[in-house]
Short mmCIF file of C-alpha atoms in Angstrom, two decimals:
data_model
loop_
_atom_site.label_atom_id
_atom_site.label_comp_id
_atom_site.label_asym_id
_atom_site.label_seq_id
_atom_site.Cartn_x
_atom_site.Cartn_y
_atom_site.Cartn_z
CA MET A 129 -17.17 -35.04 43.65
CA SER A 130 -14.84 -37.64 46.08
CA GLN A 131 -14.51 -41.04 45.48
CA GLN A 132 -14.29 -44.46 47.57
CA PRO A 133 -11.18 -46.23 47.57
CA GLU A 134 -10.56 -48.15 44.53
CA ARG A 135 -11.63 -52.05 45.03
CA ILE A 136 -9.89 -54.79 44.19
CA HIS A 137 -12.32 -57.38 42.30
CA LYS A 138 -12.60 -60.34 44.70
CA LYS A 139 -14.65 -63.94 44.85
CA PHE A 140 -18.01 -63.04 46.26
CA HIS A 141 -18.91 -64.76 49.05
CA ILE A 142 -22.32 -65.31 49.71
CA ASP A 143 -23.70 -65.07 52.89
CA ARG A 144 -25.81 -68.13 53.98
CA THR A 145 -27.35 -66.96 57.04
CA LEU A 146 -28.37 -63.61 55.58
CA MET A 147 -30.12 -65.63 52.67
CA PHE A 148 -31.67 -68.28 54.96
CA LEU A 149 -33.32 -65.41 57.06
CA LEU A 150 -34.59 -63.62 53.53
CA LEU A 151 -35.79 -67.40 52.38
CA ALA A 152 -37.69 -68.06 55.70
CA MET A 153 -39.17 -64.37 55.12
CA THR A 154 -40.31 -65.31 51.84
CA CYS A 155 -41.98 -68.73 53.21
CA VAL A 156 -43.70 -66.75 55.90
CA SER A 157 -45.05 -64.09 53.47
CA LEU A 158 -46.28 -66.79 51.34
CA LEU A 159 -48.07 -68.87 53.71
CA ALA A 160 -49.42 -65.58 55.57
CA ILE A 161 -51.05 -64.37 52.43
CA TYR A 162 -52.44 -67.72 51.37
CA CYS A 163 -54.10 -67.62 54.97
CA ALA A 164 -55.25 -64.54 54.23
CA ASP A 165 -57.30 -65.43 51.59
CA PRO A 166 -60.63 -66.52 53.02
CA ILE A 167 -61.26 -63.01 54.79
CA MET A 168 -59.96 -61.06 52.08
CA ALA A 169 -62.38 -58.49 50.29
CA THR A 170 -64.87 -60.91 47.84
CA ARG A 171 -63.23 -59.43 44.57
CA LEU A 172 -59.52 -60.63 45.94
CA GLN A 173 -60.63 -64.15 46.99
CA GLY A 174 -59.47 -66.92 44.79
CA THR A 175 -57.13 -64.32 43.02
CA TYR A 176 -54.10 -66.56 43.98
CA LEU A 177 -52.26 -63.51 45.64
CA TRP A 178 -49.92 -65.62 47.43
CA ALA A 179 -48.82 -67.01 44.13
CA LYS A 180 -48.17 -63.90 42.80
CA GLN A 181 -46.18 -62.80 45.61
CA GLY A 182 -44.10 -65.50 44.83
CA MET A 183 -43.66 -64.57 41.58
CA TRP A 184 -42.66 -61.13 42.54
CA TYR A 185 -40.04 -62.81 45.08
CA ALA A 186 -38.70 -64.95 41.95
CA ILE A 187 -37.98 -61.67 40.34
CA GLY A 188 -36.64 -60.03 43.64
CA PHE A 189 -34.07 -62.94 43.82
CA LEU A 190 -33.25 -62.42 40.17
CA MET A 191 -32.94 -58.82 40.77
CA LEU A 192 -30.77 -59.34 44.01
CA ALA A 193 -28.27 -61.73 41.78
CA PHE A 194 -28.07 -59.13 39.10
CA LEU A 195 -27.39 -56.04 41.49
CA THR A 196 -24.41 -57.85 43.44
CA ARG A 197 -23.02 -58.73 39.93
CA PHE A 198 -23.49 -54.96 39.19
CA GLY A 199 -21.64 -53.72 42.09
CA SER A 200 -22.36 -51.38 44.92
CA ASP A 201 -20.13 -48.38 43.73
CA ARG A 202 -22.17 -48.42 40.49
CA LEU A 203 -25.25 -48.05 42.69
CA PHE A 204 -23.87 -45.55 44.29
CA THR A 205 -22.93 -43.21 41.52
CA GLY A 206 -25.80 -43.84 39.30
CA VAL A 207 -28.77 -43.50 42.01
CA LYS A 208 -29.42 -39.58 40.38
CA ILE A 209 -30.45 -41.11 37.53
CA PHE A 210 -33.23 -43.30 39.18
CA TYR A 211 -34.04 -40.35 41.25
CA TRP A 212 -35.06 -38.32 38.40
CA ILE A 213 -37.31 -41.02 36.54
CA LEU A 214 -39.07 -41.49 39.84
CA MET A 215 -39.62 -38.01 40.32
CA VAL A 216 -41.20 -37.71 36.96
CA LEU A 217 -43.60 -40.75 37.60
CA LEU A 218 -44.35 -39.05 41.12
CA ALA A 219 -45.47 -35.77 38.95
CA ILE A 220 -47.33 -37.75 36.53
CA LEU A 221 -49.36 -39.53 39.31
CA LEU A 222 -50.26 -36.21 40.33
CA VAL A 223 -51.23 -34.74 37.14
CA ASP A 224 -53.78 -37.68 36.45
CA LYS A 225 -55.02 -36.67 40.03
CA TYR A 226 -55.32 -32.71 40.09
CA LEU A 227 -55.29 -32.08 36.46
CA ILE A 228 -55.71 -34.75 33.31
CA ASP A 229 -58.05 -37.82 33.86
CA LEU A 230 -55.56 -40.36 32.42
CA PRO A 231 -56.87 -43.57 31.21
CA ASP A 232 -57.35 -46.31 34.21
CA ARG A 233 -55.51 -49.21 32.39
CA PHE A 234 -52.69 -47.06 33.42
CA ILE A 235 -53.46 -44.89 36.57
CA ARG A 236 -56.29 -46.27 38.70
CA PRO A 237 -57.14 -44.75 42.37
CA VAL A 238 -57.11 -46.95 45.29
CA ASN A 239 -59.02 -45.79 48.36
CA GLY A 240 -58.72 -42.35 47.01
CA THR A 241 -54.69 -42.70 46.74
CA THR A 242 -52.98 -42.05 43.57
CA ALA A 243 -49.87 -43.79 43.81
CA TRP A 244 -49.68 -46.58 41.57
CA TYR A 245 -49.12 -47.53 37.48
CA GLN A 246 -50.83 -50.27 36.56
CA ILE A 247 -49.09 -52.93 34.60
CA PRO A 248 -50.76 -55.18 32.58
CA GLY A 249 -50.73 -59.04 33.44
CA LEU A 250 -48.40 -58.34 36.25
CA GLY A 251 -50.03 -56.23 38.78
CA THR A 252 -48.91 -52.57 39.89
CA PHE A 253 -45.77 -50.21 40.30
CA GLN A 254 -45.57 -47.97 43.29
CA PRO A 255 -42.75 -45.42 42.46
CA SER A 256 -42.96 -44.08 46.38
CA GLU A 257 -41.52 -47.44 47.40
CA PHE A 258 -38.36 -47.16 45.01
CA MET A 259 -38.11 -43.57 45.94
CA LYS A 260 -37.70 -44.32 49.96
CA ILE A 261 -34.95 -46.77 48.96
CA VAL A 262 -33.27 -44.04 46.41
CA LEU A 263 -33.10 -41.57 49.22
CA ILE A 264 -31.22 -43.22 51.84
CA ILE A 265 -28.77 -44.07 49.10
CA MET A 266 -28.52 -40.60 47.97
CA VAL A 267 -28.46 -39.37 51.32
CA ALA A 268 -25.60 -41.75 52.48
CA ASN A 269 -23.58 -40.36 49.33
CA ILE A 270 -24.34 -36.82 50.77
CA ILE A 271 -23.34 -37.49 54.34
CA HIS A 272 -20.30 -39.25 53.30
CA GLU A 273 -19.14 -36.35 50.88
CA HIS A 274 -19.78 -33.62 53.46
CA ASN A 275 -17.93 -35.63 56.20
CA LEU A 276 -14.99 -35.82 53.83
CA GLY A 277 -14.54 -32.24 53.58
CA LYS A 278 -15.96 -31.05 56.99
CA THR A 279 -13.12 -29.54 59.19
CA GLU A 280 -14.91 -29.00 62.49
CA MET A 281 -17.80 -30.25 64.32
CA SER A 282 -19.97 -27.11 64.50
CA PHE A 283 -23.88 -25.97 64.12
CA ALA A 284 -23.05 -24.47 61.03
CA SER A 285 -21.47 -27.56 59.54
CA ASP A 286 -24.62 -29.50 60.57
CA PHE A 287 -26.83 -26.72 59.13
CA GLN A 288 -24.97 -27.37 55.94
CA LEU A 289 -25.50 -30.82 55.96
CA PHE A 290 -29.18 -30.28 56.65
CA TRP A 291 -29.49 -28.24 53.80
CA LYS A 292 -27.71 -30.30 51.33
CA VAL A 293 -30.31 -33.38 52.46
CA GLY A 294 -33.39 -30.97 52.57
CA LYS A 295 -32.98 -30.16 48.58
CA ILE A 296 -33.12 -33.60 47.76
CA SER A 297 -35.52 -35.33 49.92
CA VAL A 298 -38.17 -32.20 50.54
CA PRO A 299 -39.28 -32.37 46.81
CA PRO A 300 -40.30 -36.29 46.43
CA LEU A 301 -41.80 -36.12 49.96
CA ILE A 302 -44.22 -33.44 48.95
CA LEU A 303 -45.17 -35.11 45.90
CA ILE A 304 -45.95 -38.40 47.83
CA PHE A 305 -47.68 -36.59 50.45
CA LEU A 306 -50.20 -35.01 47.97
CA GLU A 307 -50.81 -38.63 46.49
CA PRO A 308 -52.23 -38.37 49.21
CA ASP A 309 -50.01 -40.61 51.28
CA THR A 310 -48.64 -40.12 54.94
CA GLY A 311 -47.36 -43.62 55.62
CA ILE A 312 -44.24 -43.75 52.88
CA PRO A 313 -43.24 -39.78 54.01
CA LEU A 314 -43.02 -40.99 57.77
CA VAL A 315 -41.05 -43.91 56.59
CA ILE A 316 -38.58 -41.70 54.71
CA ILE A 317 -38.46 -39.06 57.40
CA VAL A 318 -37.59 -41.75 60.18
CA SER A 319 -34.82 -43.06 57.90
CA ILE A 320 -33.48 -39.97 56.94
CA LEU A 321 -33.16 -38.74 60.61
CA VAL A 322 -31.64 -41.96 61.78
CA MET A 323 -28.84 -41.57 59.24
CA LEU A 324 -28.39 -38.03 60.56
CA ALA A 325 -28.03 -39.22 64.13
CA VAL A 326 -25.30 -41.52 63.19
CA SER A 327 -23.73 -38.97 60.88
CA GLY A 328 -21.08 -37.13 63.22
CA VAL A 329 -23.46 -34.43 63.77
CA ARG A 330 -23.65 -32.75 67.04
CA ARG A 331 -25.38 -34.31 70.04
CA GLU A 332 -27.60 -32.11 70.77
CA TRP A 333 -29.30 -32.49 67.59
CA VAL A 334 -30.09 -36.28 68.80
CA TRP A 335 -31.51 -35.02 72.19
CA LEU A 336 -33.17 -32.55 70.63
CA GLY A 337 -35.03 -34.97 67.79
CA ALA A 338 -35.58 -37.32 70.98
CA ALA A 339 -37.30 -34.80 73.01
CA CYS A 340 -39.50 -33.48 70.23
CA LEU A 341 -40.58 -36.83 69.70
CA ILE A 342 -41.54 -37.81 72.86
CA ILE A 343 -43.40 -34.02 73.26
CA GLY A 344 -45.09 -34.66 70.22
CA PHE A 345 -46.41 -38.04 70.82
CA GLY A 346 -47.37 -36.73 74.60
CA GLY A 347 -48.72 -33.26 73.21
CA LEU A 348 -51.05 -35.00 70.41
CA ILE A 349 -52.88 -37.27 73.10
CA LEU A 350 -53.32 -34.83 75.50
CA MET A 351 -54.71 -32.45 73.21
CA PHE A 352 -56.91 -35.12 71.74
CA LYS A 353 -58.44 -35.73 75.59
CA PHE A 354 -58.52 -31.67 76.29
CA TYR A 355 -58.62 -29.68 72.86
CA PRO A 356 -60.04 -32.25 70.19
CA ASN A 357 -61.01 -29.00 68.30
CA VAL A 358 -57.51 -27.53 68.13
CA LEU A 359 -56.29 -31.00 66.97
CA SER A 360 -58.67 -31.30 64.79
CA SER A 361 -57.58 -28.23 63.02
CA ILE A 362 -54.13 -28.88 63.10
CA LEU A 363 -54.70 -32.29 61.64
CA GLY A 364 -56.82 -30.86 58.80
CA GLY A 365 -59.88 -32.90 60.23
CA GLY A 366 -60.99 -35.60 57.86
CA TYR A 367 -59.58 -39.25 57.85
CA LYS A 368 -56.61 -38.31 59.75
CA MET A 369 -58.86 -37.19 62.95
CA ARG A 370 -60.86 -40.18 62.41
CA ARG A 371 -58.10 -42.17 62.63
CA ILE A 372 -57.09 -40.91 66.33
CA TYR A 373 -60.70 -41.16 67.45
CA GLY A 374 -60.74 -45.22 66.09
CA TRP A 375 -57.25 -45.46 67.93
CA LEU A 376 -57.80 -43.45 71.59
CA GLU A 377 -61.88 -44.21 71.49
CA THR A 378 -61.86 -47.77 70.03
CA GLU A 379 -64.88 -49.25 71.69
CA LYS A 380 -67.03 -46.19 71.32
CA TYR A 381 -66.75 -46.72 67.79
CA ILE A 382 -66.58 -50.35 67.14
CA ASN A 383 -68.72 -49.94 64.21
CA THR A 384 -67.12 -47.28 62.23
CA TRP A 385 -63.63 -45.52 62.75
CA GLY A 386 -62.58 -48.35 65.37
CA ASN A 387 -63.76 -51.45 63.85
CA GLN A 388 -60.43 -52.11 62.19
CA LEU A 389 -58.14 -51.92 65.58
CA TYR A 390 -61.49 -53.39 67.08
CA THR A 391 -61.32 -56.78 64.79
CA SER A 392 -57.70 -56.79 65.03
CA LEU A 393 -57.49 -56.73 68.90
CA LEU A 394 -60.29 -59.43 68.99
CA THR A 395 -58.32 -61.60 66.35
CA ILE A 396 -55.18 -61.52 68.34
CA GLY A 397 -56.47 -61.61 71.69
CA SER A 398 -58.49 -64.71 71.12
CA SER A 399 -56.00 -66.81 69.15
CA GLY A 400 -54.53 -68.21 72.16
CA LEU A 401 -51.23 -70.16 72.06
CA THR A 402 -51.46 -71.96 68.64
CA GLY A 403 -54.33 -70.10 67.00
CA HIS A 404 -57.65 -70.78 65.80
CA GLY A 405 -56.48 -73.25 63.05
CA PHE A 406 -55.04 -73.32 59.63
CA ARG A 407 -57.14 -70.77 57.31
CA GLU A 408 -60.07 -70.84 59.66
CA VAL A 409 -62.47 -67.67 59.51
CA LEU A 410 -63.02 -66.26 63.15
CA ILE A 411 -63.63 -62.82 61.83
CA ARG A 412 -63.27 -60.59 58.71
CA PHE A 413 -61.14 -57.31 58.33
CA PRO A 414 -60.14 -55.15 55.77
CA GLU A 415 -56.64 -55.30 54.06
CA PRO A 416 -55.66 -58.79 55.85
CA GLN A 417 -53.10 -59.54 53.00
CA THR A 418 -51.27 -55.77 53.37
CA ASP A 419 -51.88 -53.72 56.35
CA PHE A 420 -53.18 -56.63 58.94
CA ILE A 421 -51.01 -59.45 57.97
CA PHE A 422 -49.69 -59.76 61.48
CA SER A 423 -53.38 -60.16 62.79
CA VAL A 424 -53.62 -62.87 59.96
CA ILE A 425 -50.49 -64.51 61.65
CA GLY A 426 -51.77 -64.57 65.11
CA GLN A 427 -55.21 -65.75 64.01
CA ASN A 428 -53.74 -68.80 61.96
CA PHE A 429 -50.70 -69.64 64.52
CA GLY A 430 -51.67 -67.51 67.79
CA PHE A 431 -48.77 -66.50 70.25
CA LEU A 432 -46.24 -68.96 68.54
CA GLY A 433 -46.66 -68.07 65.09
CA THR A 434 -46.37 -64.06 65.81
CA THR A 435 -43.72 -64.62 68.44
CA SER A 436 -41.43 -66.65 65.85
CA VAL A 437 -42.08 -63.99 63.38
CA VAL A 438 -41.03 -61.19 65.42
CA ALA A 439 -37.89 -63.26 66.69
CA LEU A 440 -37.25 -63.87 62.64
CA LEU A 441 -37.66 -60.09 62.05
CA THR A 442 -35.34 -59.13 64.58
CA THR A 443 -32.56 -61.85 63.82
CA PHE A 444 -32.67 -60.18 60.33
CA ASP A 445 -32.26 -56.42 61.69
CA LEU A 446 -29.51 -57.85 63.79
CA LYS A 447 -27.61 -59.35 61.12
CA LEU A 448 -27.86 -56.33 59.09
CA ILE A 449 -26.47 -54.27 62.13
CA SER A 450 -23.60 -56.76 62.05
CA ILE A 451 -22.57 -56.96 58.82
CA ALA A 452 -22.33 -53.02 58.80
CA THR A 453 -20.53 -52.50 62.04
CA LYS A 454 -17.76 -55.07 60.70
CA TYR A 455 -17.44 -52.94 57.26
CA ASP A 456 -14.60 -50.45 56.88
CA GLN A 457 -16.44 -47.85 54.40
CA PRO A 458 -18.55 -45.38 56.02
CA ARG A 459 -20.98 -44.34 53.20
CA GLU A 460 -22.31 -48.02 53.04
CA ARG A 461 -22.62 -48.31 56.85
CA TYR A 462 -24.62 -44.94 56.55
CA MET A 463 -27.07 -46.42 53.87
CA VAL A 464 -27.42 -49.41 55.98
CA ALA A 465 -28.17 -46.84 59.40
CA GLY A 466 -31.06 -45.79 57.01
CA MET A 467 -32.47 -49.18 55.90
CA ILE A 468 -32.43 -50.21 59.85
CA GLY A 469 -34.28 -46.86 60.84
CA MET A 470 -36.89 -47.76 57.80
CA LEU A 471 -37.16 -51.37 58.77
CA LEU A 472 -37.63 -50.99 62.46
CA PHE A 473 -40.16 -48.25 62.04
CA GLN A 474 -42.17 -50.23 59.66
CA GLN A 475 -42.09 -53.40 61.73
CA LEU A 476 -42.88 -51.45 65.29
CA VAL A 477 -45.82 -49.00 63.80
CA ASN A 478 -47.20 -51.95 61.71
CA MET A 479 -47.11 -54.48 64.78
CA GLY A 480 -48.13 -51.44 67.22
CA MET A 481 -51.21 -50.51 65.11
CA ILE A 482 -52.92 -53.58 65.14
CA THR A 483 -52.18 -54.27 68.69
CA GLY A 484 -53.77 -50.56 69.63
CA LEU A 485 -49.93 -49.03 70.62
CA PHE A 486 -50.33 -46.73 67.60
CA PRO A 487 -52.84 -45.56 65.50
CA ILE A 488 -53.67 -46.98 61.93
CA THR A 489 -51.13 -45.37 59.34
CA GLY A 490 -51.55 -47.72 56.28
CA ILE A 491 -47.99 -48.90 56.72
CA THR A 492 -47.24 -52.37 55.87
CA LEU A 493 -44.81 -55.41 57.40
CA PRO A 494 -41.54 -55.26 55.27
CA PHE A 495 -40.85 -58.68 53.42
CA ILE A 496 -44.18 -60.34 54.79
CA SER A 497 -47.06 -58.13 53.41
CA TYR A 498 -48.33 -58.72 50.06
CA GLY A 499 -46.75 -56.23 47.66
CA GLY A 500 -44.34 -56.21 44.48
CA SER A 501 -42.84 -52.83 45.01
CA SER A 502 -42.14 -52.55 48.71
CA MET A 503 -40.46 -56.02 48.32
CA LEU A 504 -38.43 -55.15 45.13
CA SER A 505 -37.21 -51.76 46.56
CA TYR A 506 -35.83 -53.65 49.61
CA MET A 507 -33.66 -55.98 47.36
CA ILE A 508 -31.54 -52.90 46.16
CA PRO A 509 -30.01 -52.11 49.53
CA LEU A 510 -29.88 -55.76 50.19
CA ALA A 511 -27.63 -56.25 46.96
CA ILE A 512 -25.35 -53.87 48.85
CA VAL A 513 -25.36 -55.53 51.94
CA PHE A 514 -24.49 -58.84 50.63
CA GLN A 515 -21.20 -57.35 48.88
CA MET A 516 -20.42 -55.78 52.48
CA SER A 517 -20.71 -59.30 53.84
CA SER A 518 -18.85 -60.59 50.98
CA GLU A 519 -16.05 -57.92 51.44
CA ASN A 520 -15.95 -58.60 55.16
CA LYS A 521 -15.48 -62.24 54.72
CA SER A 522 -12.44 -61.55 51.96
CA ARG A 523 -10.71 -59.27 54.49
CA LEU A 524 -11.10 -61.62 57.19
CA MET A 525 -9.70 -64.29 54.74
CA HIS A 526 -6.60 -62.06 54.07
#
């Protein structure tokens, strides 16, 4: 196995700008979840989810501090252990769903999906959220090692890389898809494709991927319009097809499949410049603390609030890109590319689905939506990014 160049221990320089952006997203998340409380499901109202999210953020910052001390090299070399632990946990979830009904105090399905372990007194743990991070670290390792041994840029070499990546990514994707969950597999696939696109493969693959994306998206809309029965057969019918109907024929299905999108559009479209007021209840919609947190921000703070959040998230993404482009080791840059692909995809799809640009997929808004597993998982690559920034500053000082 190839080794990274030996690194001399240097003083850690915290990136104050990156930390400020992270703290700002923390505040936005807690405020948005607090504003969502009056329109949550009755069983969740008054449960202080904003305080629980604050607890998860506190744990997350402690985790971030520990991992920056732990060292990025150790994270890259020890990631296989976490991969197999998560594979076992994912397999147990499927055993509970399809074979043996394990006690509800350990595993409890939510909306038909078996994806969470119950942690008494704390909440839930979702292995798939951590698996998506583990995979981008492992794929970064694979790409780096492959490129070190690559002697020519050829289709044969690219196929070897694709095979290596597929061997470790397809098994967990299948397990997660069977939960069933389509949101996280989409996030994982997009992040890996972004990493492969910047890995040094032939440019023909990038153009082919872009063409497939455009044709696939356009074909889905055309098939829905002219051959809905064929599309239903391809998608397997059920809730997937209902989501397409709710997306493309929203007003026709206001009271059923299009209700979520319709209420979201009503909320965003009527909020004006400054919103309807702090914690005002204009209309209720499901999952305001997770999938539709951006609608909550729009309802309470209007155009100024939503624009500020978009600006904050964009600045955060650009900061990550800036750190990666200044770093001198390719392995970490590949990982950041996967992280950026993951974040941008989630941000665009989450905001797009509540404004009608994309169908509703259940993809949350990173660092803003309620959820301990999602936020904690992102602290792992963020620890590596903080170390990258520190090394960039150390190199400039010498």
